[in-house]
CSV table of C-alpha atoms and ligand atoms in Angstrom, one decimal:
chain,number,residue,atom,x,y,z
A,57,UNK,CA,0.0,0.0,0.0
A,58,UNK,CA,1.2,3.5,-0.8
A,59,UNK,CA,1.1,5.9,2.2
A,60,UNK,CA,0.3,9.5,1.4
A,61,UNK,CA,2.0,11.9,3.9
A,62,UNK,CA,0.5,15.4,4.0
A,63,UNK,CA,1.8,18.4,6.0
A,64,UNK,CA,-1.1,20.4,7.5
A,65,UNK,CA,-0.7,24.2,7.2
A,66,UNK,CA,-3.8,25.4,9.0
A,67,UNK,CA,-6.8,27.3,7.6
A,68,UNK,CA,-6.5,26.1,4.0
A,69,UNK,CA,-6.7,22.4,4.7
A,70,UNK,CA,-10.4,21.8,4.1
A,71,UNK,CA,-9.9,19.7,1.1
A,72,UNK,CA,-7.3,17.5,2.9
A,73,UNK,CA,-9.7,16.9,5.7
A,74,UNK,CA,-12.5,16.1,3.3
A,75,UNK,CA,-10.3,13.5,1.6
A,76,UNK,CA,-9.1,12.1,4.9
A,77,UNK,CA,-12.7,11.8,6.1
A,78,UNK,CA,-13.7,10.0,3.0
A,79,UNK,CA,-10.8,7.5,3.5
A,80,UNK,CA,-12.1,6.8,7.0
A,81,UNK,CA,-15.7,6.4,5.8
A,82,UNK,CA,-14.5,4.0,3.2
A,83,UNK,CA,-12.9,1.8,5.8
A,84,UNK,CA,-9.3,3.0,5.4
A,85,UNK,CA,-6.6,4.1,8.0
A,86,UNK,CA,-5.5,7.7,8.6
A,87,UNK,CA,-2.8,8.6,11.1
A,88,UNK,CA,-3.3,12.1,12.7
A,89,UNK,CA,-1.8,14.3,15.4
A,90,UNK,CA,-3.4,14.8,18.9
A,91,UNK,CA,-2.2,16.9,21.8
A,92,UNK,CA,-0.9,13.7,23.4
A,93,UNK,CA,0.7,11.4,20.7
A,94,UNK,CA,-0.2,10.6,17.1
A,95,UNK,CA,-3.2,8.3,16.6
A,96,UNK,CA,-3.9,5.7,14.0
A,97,UNK,CA,-7.6,6.2,13.1
A,98,UNK,CA,-10.3,4.0,11.6
A,99,UNK,CA,-14.1,4.2,11.6
A,100,UNK,CA,-15.0,2.9,15.1
A,101,UNK,CA,-18.4,1.5,13.9
A,102,UNK,CA,-16.9,-0.6,11.1
A,103,UNK,CA,-15.5,-3.9,12.4
A,104,UNK,CA,-13.4,-4.5,9.3
A,105,UNK,CA,-11.8,-1.1,9.5
A,106,UNK,CA,-11.0,-1.6,13.2
A,107,UNK,CA,-9.4,-4.9,12.4
A,108,UNK,CA,-7.1,-3.3,9.9
A,109,UNK,CA,-5.6,-1.2,12.8
A,110,UNK,CA,-4.6,-4.4,14.6
A,111,UNK,CA,-3.0,-5.8,11.5
A,112,UNK,CA,-1.1,-2.5,10.7
A,113,UNK,CA,0.3,-2.2,14.2
A,114,UNK,CA,0.8,-5.9,14.9
A,115,UNK,CA,-1.3,-5.3,18.0
A,116,UNK,CA,-2.7,-8.2,20.2
A,117,UNK,CA,-6.5,-8.5,19.5
A,118,UNK,CA,-7.4,-8.4,23.2
A,119,UNK,CA,-6.0,-4.9,23.6
A,120,UNK,CA,-9.0,-2.6,23.1
A,121,UNK,CA,-9.0,0.7,21.2
A,122,UNK,CA,-10.0,4.2,22.3
A,123,UNK,CA,-12.9,5.8,20.5
A,124,UNK,CA,-12.5,9.5,19.7
A,125,UNK,CA,-15.4,11.9,19.4
A,126,UNK,CA,-15.6,15.7,18.6
A,127,UNK,CA,-18.1,16.4,21.4
A,128,UNK,CA,-18.5,14.4,24.7
A,129,UNK,CA,-22.2,14.0,23.9
A,130,UNK,CA,-21.4,12.1,20.7
A,131,UNK,CA,-20.5,9.1,23.0
A,132,UNK,CA,-24.2,8.6,23.7
A,133,UNK,CA,-24.5,6.8,20.3
A,134,UNK,CA,-22.3,3.9,21.4
A,135,UNK,CA,-21.7,4.2,25.2
A,136,UNK,CA,-23.8,4.4,28.4
A,137,UNK,CA,-23.0,8.0,29.6
A,138,UNK,CA,-23.5,8.9,33.3
A,139,UNK,CA,-23.7,12.1,35.4
A,140,UNK,CA,-20.1,11.5,36.6
A,141,UNK,CA,-19.0,11.2,32.9
A,142,UNK,CA,-20.5,14.6,32.1
A,143,UNK,CA,-19.1,16.2,35.3
A,144,UNK,CA,-15.6,15.1,34.3
A,145,UNK,CA,-16.2,15.9,30.6
A,146,UNK,CA,-17.3,19.4,31.4
A,147,UNK,CA,-14.0,20.1,33.0
A,148,UNK,CA,-11.4,17.9,31.2
A,149,UNK,CA,-12.8,17.6,27.6
A,150,UNK,CA,-11.7,18.4,25.0
A,151,UNK,CA,-8.4,17.3,26.5
A,152,UNK,CA,-6.0,14.5,27.4
A,153,UNK,CA,-8.4,12.2,29.3
A,154,UNK,CA,-10.0,8.9,28.3
A,155,UNK,CA,-13.1,7.6,30.2
A,156,UNK,CA,-14.2,4.0,30.2
A,157,UNK,CA,-18.0,3.5,30.0
A,158,UNK,CA,-20.3,0.6,29.5
A,159,UNK,CA,-20.7,0.0,25.8
A,160,UNK,CA,-23.8,-0.2,23.6
A,161,UNK,CA,-24.2,-2.9,21.0
A,162,UNK,CA,-23.2,-0.5,18.1
A,163,UNK,CA,-19.5,-0.8,19.0
A,164,UNK,CA,-18.0,-3.9,17.3
A,165,UNK,CA,-16.1,-6.4,19.5
A,166,UNK,CA,-13.0,-5.8,17.4
A,167,UNK,CA,-12.8,-2.3,18.9
A,168,UNK,CA,-13.3,-3.3,22.5
A,169,UNK,CA,-11.4,-6.5,22.5
A,170,UNK,CA,-14.6,-8.3,23.5
A,171,UNK,CA,-15.0,-6.3,26.7
A,172,UNK,CA,-18.5,-4.9,27.7
A,173,UNK,CA,-16.9,-1.4,28.1
A,174,UNK,CA,-15.6,1.2,25.7
A,175,UNK,CA,-13.0,3.9,26.1
A,176,UNK,CA,-14.1,7.4,25.1
A,177,UNK,CA,-11.8,10.4,24.4
A,178,UNK,CA,-12.5,13.9,23.0
A,179,UNK,CA,-9.1,15.3,21.9
A,180,UNK,CA,-8.2,19.0,22.0
A,181,UNK,CA,-5.9,19.1,19.0
A,182,UNK,CA,-7.6,21.1,16.2
A,183,UNK,CA,-6.5,18.7,13.5
A,184,UNK,CA,-7.9,15.7,15.4
A,185,UNK,CA,-11.2,17.5,15.9
A,186,UNK,CA,-11.4,18.5,12.2
A,187,UNK,CA,-10.7,15.0,11.1
A,188,UNK,CA,-13.4,13.5,13.4
A,189,UNK,CA,-15.9,16.1,12.1
A,190,UNK,CA,-14.9,15.5,8.5
A,191,UNK,CA,-15.4,11.7,8.9
A,192,UNK,CA,-18.8,12.1,10.5
A,193,UNK,CA,-18.2,8.9,12.5
A,194,UNK,CA,-16.5,8.2,15.8
A,195,UNK,CA,-12.8,7.3,15.2
A,196,UNK,CA,-11.1,4.3,16.9
A,197,UNK,CA,-7.5,5.2,17.4
A,198,UNK,CA,-4.6,3.7,19.3
A,199,UNK,CA,-1.2,5.3,19.3
A,200,UNK,CA,0.2,5.2,15.7
A,201,UNK,CA,3.3,3.1,16.5
A,202,UNK,CA,4.1,-0.6,15.8
A,203,UNK,CA,2.9,-2.5,18.9
A,204,UNK,CA,5.6,-2.5,21.6
A,205,UNK,CA,7.6,0.5,20.3
A,206,UNK,CA,7.5,4.0,21.8
A,207,UNK,CA,4.4,6.1,21.0
A,208,UNK,CA,5.0,8.6,18.1
A,209,UNK,CA,5.2,12.3,18.9
A,210,UNK,CA,6.0,13.4,15.3
A,211,UNK,CA,4.8,12.4,11.8
A,212,UNK,CA,8.3,11.1,11.1
A,213,UNK,CA,8.0,8.6,14.0
A,214,UNK,CA,4.7,7.4,12.5
A,215,UNK,CA,6.2,7.1,9.0
A,216,UNK,CA,9.2,5.1,10.4
A,217,UNK,CA,6.8,2.5,11.9
A,218,UNK,CA,3.8,2.5,9.6
A,219,UNK,CA,4.8,3.7,6.1
A,220,UNK,CA,3.3,1.3,3.6
A,221,UNK,CA,0.8,0.0,6.1
A,222,UNK,CA,-1.7,2.9,6.3
A,223,UNK,CA,-3.5,5.1,3.7
A,224,UNK,CA,-2.6,8.5,4.9
A,225,UNK,CA,-0.4,10.3,7.5
A,226,UNK,CA,-1.5,13.9,8.5
A,227,UNK,CA,1.6,15.8,9.7
A,228,UNK,CA,0.6,18.4,12.3
A,229,UNK,CA,4.1,18.9,13.8
A,230,UNK,CA,5.3,17.7,17.2
A,231,UNK,CA,2.7,16.7,19.9
A,232,UNK,CA,2.6,19.2,22.7
A,233,UNK,CA,2.2,16.8,25.6
A,234,UNK,CA,4.1,13.8,24.3
A,235,UNK,CA,2.5,11.1,26.5
A,236,UNK,CA,-0.8,9.3,26.0
A,237,UNK,CA,-4.0,10.4,27.8
A,238,UNK,CA,-4.9,9.6,31.4
A,239,UNK,CA,-7.3,6.6,31.3
A,240,UNK,CA,-9.9,6.2,34.1
A,241,UNK,CA,-12.7,3.8,34.8
A,242,UNK,CA,-15.7,5.2,36.6
A,243,UNK,CA,-16.7,3.3,39.8
A,244,UNK,CA,-19.7,3.7,42.2
A,245,UNK,CA,-17.7,6.1,44.5
A,246,UNK,CA,-15.4,7.8,42.0
A,247,UNK,CA,-12.9,6.4,39.5
A,248,UNK,CA,-9.9,4.1,39.1
A,249,UNK,CA,-6.8,5.4,37.4
A,250,UNK,CA,-5.8,2.8,34.8
A,251,UNK,CA,-3.1,4.7,33.0
A,252,UNK,CA,-1.5,8.0,34.3
A,253,UNK,CA,-1.2,11.0,31.9
A,254,UNK,CA,-1.2,14.7,32.0
A,255,UNK,CA,-4.5,14.8,34.0
A,256,UNK,CA,-3.3,14.0,37.6
A,257,UNK,CA,-5.1,12.0,40.3
A,258,UNK,CA,-5.4,15.0,42.5
A,259,UNK,CA,-7.1,17.0,39.7
A,260,UNK,CA,-9.6,14.2,39.2
A,261,UNK,CA,-10.2,14.2,43.0
A,262,UNK,CA,-11.7,17.6,42.8
A,263,UNK,CA,-14.6,16.1,40.8
A,264,UNK,CA,-15.2,12.7,42.3
A,265,UNK,CA,-15.4,11.4,45.8
A,266,UNK,CA,-12.5,8.8,45.5
A,267,UNK,CA,-9.6,8.2,43.1
A,268,UNK,CA,-8.1,4.7,43.3
A,269,UNK,CA,-4.8,4.1,41.5
A,270,UNK,CA,-4.7,0.6,39.8
A,271,UNK,CA,-1.8,-1.4,41.2
A,272,UNK,CA,-0.6,-2.0,37.6
A,273,UNK,CA,0.2,1.7,37.2
A,274,UNK,CA,3.3,1.3,39.3
A,275,UNK,CA,3.9,-2.4,39.0
A,276,UNK,CA,3.4,-4.0,35.5
A,277,UNK,CA,3.5,-7.5,37.1
A,278,UNK,CA,0.4,-6.6,39.2
A,279,UNK,CA,-1.6,-6.5,36.0
A,280,UNK,CA,-1.7,-10.3,36.0
A,281,UNK,CA,-3.6,-12.2,33.3
A,282,UNK,CA,-6.7,-10.2,33.5
A,283,UNK,CA,-5.7,-6.5,33.8
A,284,UNK,CA,-8.3,-3.8,34.0
A,285,UNK,CA,-6.6,-2.0,31.2
A,286,UNK,CA,-5.2,-4.7,28.9
A,287,UNK,CA,-2.6,-2.3,27.3
A,288,UNK,CA,-0.8,-2.1,30.6
A,289,UNK,CA,0.2,-5.8,30.5
A,290,UNK,CA,2.5,-5.8,27.5
A,291,UNK,CA,6.2,-4.9,27.4
A,292,UNK,CA,6.1,-1.5,25.9
A,293,UNK,CA,8.0,1.5,24.7
A,294,UNK,CA,11.2,-0.4,24.8
A,295,UNK,CA,14.4,0.6,22.9
A,296,UNK,CA,16.3,-2.3,21.5
A,297,UNK,CA,19.2,-1.3,23.7
A,298,UNK,CA,19.0,-2.5,27.3
A,299,UNK,CA,17.7,0.2,29.6
A,300,UNK,CA,18.4,0.1,33.3
A,301,UNK,CA,16.9,2.4,35.9
A,302,UNK,CA,18.8,3.5,39.0
A,303,UNK,CA,16.7,4.1,42.1
A,304,UNK,CA,19.1,6.3,44.2
A,305,UNK,CA,18.8,9.4,42.0
A,306,UNK,CA,20.8,11.6,44.4
A,307,UNK,CA,24.0,9.6,43.6
A,308,UNK,CA,23.0,8.7,40.0
A,309,UNK,CA,26.0,10.6,38.5
A,310,UNK,CA,28.5,8.7,40.7
A,311,UNK,CA,26.8,5.4,39.9
A,312,UNK,CA,27.1,5.9,36.2
A,313,UNK,CA,30.7,7.1,36.3
A,314,UNK,CA,31.6,3.8,38.0
A,315,UNK,CA,30.0,1.8,35.1
A,316,UNK,CA,31.5,0.6,31.8
A,317,UNK,CA,33.1,3.5,29.9
A,318,UNK,CA,31.0,2.9,26.8
A,319,UNK,CA,27.6,3.0,28.5
A,320,UNK,CA,24.8,5.5,27.5
A,321,UNK,CA,22.9,7.8,29.9
A,322,UNK,CA,19.6,9.5,30.0
A,323,UNK,CA,20.5,12.5,32.2
A,324,UNK,CA,18.8,15.6,33.7
A,325,UNK,CA,19.8,18.8,31.8
A,326,UNK,CA,21.6,20.1,34.9
A,327,UNK,CA,23.9,17.0,35.0
A,328,UNK,CA,24.7,16.6,31.3
A,329,UNK,CA,28.4,17.7,31.6
A,330,UNK,CA,29.1,15.4,34.6
A,331,UNK,CA,29.4,12.0,32.9
A,332,UNK,CA,33.0,11.5,32.0
A,333,UNK,CA,33.2,10.4,28.4
A,334,UNK,CA,29.7,8.6,28.4
A,335,UNK,CA,27.2,9.2,25.6
A,336,UNK,CA,24.5,11.4,27.2
A,337,UNK,CA,20.9,12.3,26.1
A,338,UNK,CA,19.0,15.1,27.7
A,339,UNK,CA,15.9,13.9,29.6
A,340,UNK,CA,14.9,17.4,30.6
A,341,UNK,CA,15.3,19.6,33.7
A,342,UNK,CA,15.2,18.0,37.1
A,343,UNK,CA,12.1,19.6,38.5
A,344,UNK,CA,10.2,19.6,35.2
A,345,UNK,CA,8.1,16.4,34.9
A,346,UNK,CA,6.1,17.8,32.0
A,347,UNK,CA,9.3,18.5,30.1
A,348,UNK,CA,10.8,15.1,30.8
A,349,UNK,CA,7.5,13.5,29.7
A,350,UNK,CA,7.5,15.5,26.5
A,351,UNK,CA,11.0,14.2,25.7
A,352,UNK,CA,10.8,10.6,26.8
A,353,UNK,CA,9.3,8.8,23.8
A,354,UNK,CA,11.5,10.7,21.3
A,355,UNK,CA,14.6,9.8,23.4
A,356,UNK,CA,13.6,6.2,23.6
A,357,UNK,CA,13.3,6.1,19.8
A,358,UNK,CA,16.7,7.9,19.4
A,359,UNK,CA,18.4,5.8,22.1
A,360,UNK,CA,19.3,3.0,19.7
A,361,UNK,CA,21.3,5.5,17.6
A,362,UNK,CA,23.8,5.9,20.5
A,363,UNK,CA,25.1,2.4,19.7
A,364,UNK,CA,26.0,1.6,23.3
A,365,UNK,CA,25.6,-1.8,25.0
A,366,UNK,CA,23.5,-0.4,27.9
A,367,UNK,CA,21.7,2.8,28.9
A,368,UNK,CA,21.2,4.0,32.5
A,369,UNK,CA,18.4,6.4,33.6
A,370,UNK,CA,17.2,7.8,36.9
A,371,UNK,CA,14.1,6.1,38.3
A,372,UNK,CA,11.5,8.9,38.6
A,373,UNK,CA,9.6,9.4,41.9
A,374,UNK,CA,6.2,7.9,42.4
A,375,UNK,CA,4.5,11.2,43.1
A,376,UNK,CA,1.5,12.5,41.2
A,377,UNK,CA,3.4,14.7,38.8
A,378,UNK,CA,5.9,11.9,37.8
A,379,UNK,CA,3.3,9.1,37.7
A,380,UNK,CA,3.1,9.0,33.9
A,381,UNK,CA,6.8,9.2,33.5
A,382,UNK,CA,7.4,6.4,36.0
A,383,UNK,CA,4.7,4.2,34.4
A,384,UNK,CA,6.2,4.5,30.9
A,385,UNK,CA,9.9,4.3,31.8
A,386,UNK,CA,9.5,1.3,34.1
A,387,UNK,CA,7.9,-0.6,31.1
A,388,UNK,CA,10.6,0.6,28.7
A,389,UNK,CA,13.2,-0.8,31.1
A,390,UNK,CA,11.3,-4.1,31.4
A,391,UNK,CA,11.2,-3.4,35.2
A,392,UNK,CA,15.0,-3.6,35.5
A,393,UNK,CA,15.8,-1.3,38.5
A,394,UNK,CA,19.1,-1.1,40.5
A,395,UNK,CA,18.3,-0.5,44.1
A,396,UNK,CA,20.4,0.7,47.0
A,397,UNK,CA,23.9,0.4,45.4
A,398,UNK,CA,25.5,2.9,47.7
B,86,TXA,O1,-3.7,9.8,24.2
B,86,TXA,C1,-4.1,8.7,23.8
B,86,TXA,O2,-4.9,8.1,24.5
B,86,TXA,C2,-3.7,8.2,22.4
B,86,TXA,C3,-4.3,9.2,21.4
B,86,TXA,C4,-4.1,8.6,20.0
B,86,TXA,O3,-5.6,9.4,21.6
B,86,TXA,N1,-4.3,6.9,22.2
B,86,TXA,C5,-3.7,5.8,22.9
B,86,TXA,O4,-4.3,4.6,22.5
B,86,TXA,O5,-2.8,5.9,23.7
B,86,TXA,P1,-3.7,3.2,22.9
B,86,TXA,O6,-4.5,2.2,22.1
B,86,TXA,O7,-2.2,3.2,22.6
B,86,TXA,O8,-3.9,3.0,24.4
B,86,TXA,C6,-5.2,2.7,24.9
B,86,TXA,C7,-5.2,2.2,26.3
B,86,TXA,C8,-4.7,0.8,26.3
B,86,TXA,O9,-3.9,0.7,27.5
B,86,TXA,C9,-6.0,0.0,26.4
B,86,TXA,O10,-5.8,-1.2,27.1
B,86,TXA,C10,-6.8,0.9,27.2
B,86,TXA,O11,-6.5,2.2,26.8
B,86,TXA,N2,-8.3,0.6,27.0
B,86,TXA,C11,-9.0,0.8,25.9
B,86,TXA,N3,-10.3,0.4,26.0
B,86,TXA,C12,-10.4,0.0,27.3
B,86,TXA,C13,-11.4,-0.6,28.0
B,86,TXA,N4,-12.6,-0.8,27.5
B,86,TXA,N5,-11.2,-1.0,29.3
B,86,TXA,C14,-9.9,-0.8,29.8
B,86,TXA,N6,-8.9,-0.2,29.2
B,86,TXA,C15,-9.1,0.1,27.9
B,87,MG,MG1,-0.3,2.7,22.5
């Protein structure tokens, strides 16, 4: 298949969106930018179209897709909306949050991986919104990477993974957030956080009585065989090069300088100059979790270019602000953490 890649310029793109919308209505695949990461879209109400996503990504069939809408109310067509959904939607949508609701029969099993629930997201990125509107149908879209590799934050990342496997890639520049949406499941008393993202637990707590954090957020092994959010059970985001996290971040520089001379390092900006002769990549400023998160997926993609046998990185704290970073990097490292070496 030939993949058409188109750079979006803004106002004059009507014709492009009309064509992209037509591709989606015809059962094709269109990759597009969102404020979090690039998505790989298909008509969410067309079982064959949704199945093409799994084939293009090499994604396990039991890992369900998020359904994207232009307006939170559009979810009523295919999901059982509740007062809590609308309360959260009024504050957080459009934006980087995904809410799991009971599904209606209209959603094909191929989209939900056979679950009786469906994930709903209303993205804020103008190109994503125009695409959904142009398609006139809800859009099922996972991150637009090959299954297991880091989520794409530029159109070049998408093309590297999916060129020849999708009909069209819309290039809207770099994603502003750089990590996927916060995923929550509504419960009787509040919600359970299944995947951390830019919307933090304490922000959710202002709108619901109780916010539980699923054990799998911090510990991939806790996901077991039947995780609440199936995507959290797979080894994910991993570079080909071995990545090892170091828990004692205060002495991270000393630790790395005692390791093999040819190792690589993901370092805080402030420490970049302190690693004698090692190959260093800039993770972002120490007290800037949003900046680190913005960089992480790009760095994980570039890590293999360092051509080193092993890369060390500091283990982030488990606090609210760093939860998304911790959750992604621990999976990228296959849970390999060095503890208490000093
Ligand atoms: O920011 C995002 O959410 C991006 C952009 C493209 O919108 N999308 C994204 O999709 O990250 P994906 O497929 O890479 O991740 C979806 C996550 C997976 O962990 C999946 O298991 C979970 O959401 N999920 C989807 N439907 C679910 C459901 N019904 N119940 C529980 N978890 C669900
Ligand atoms: Mg993904």
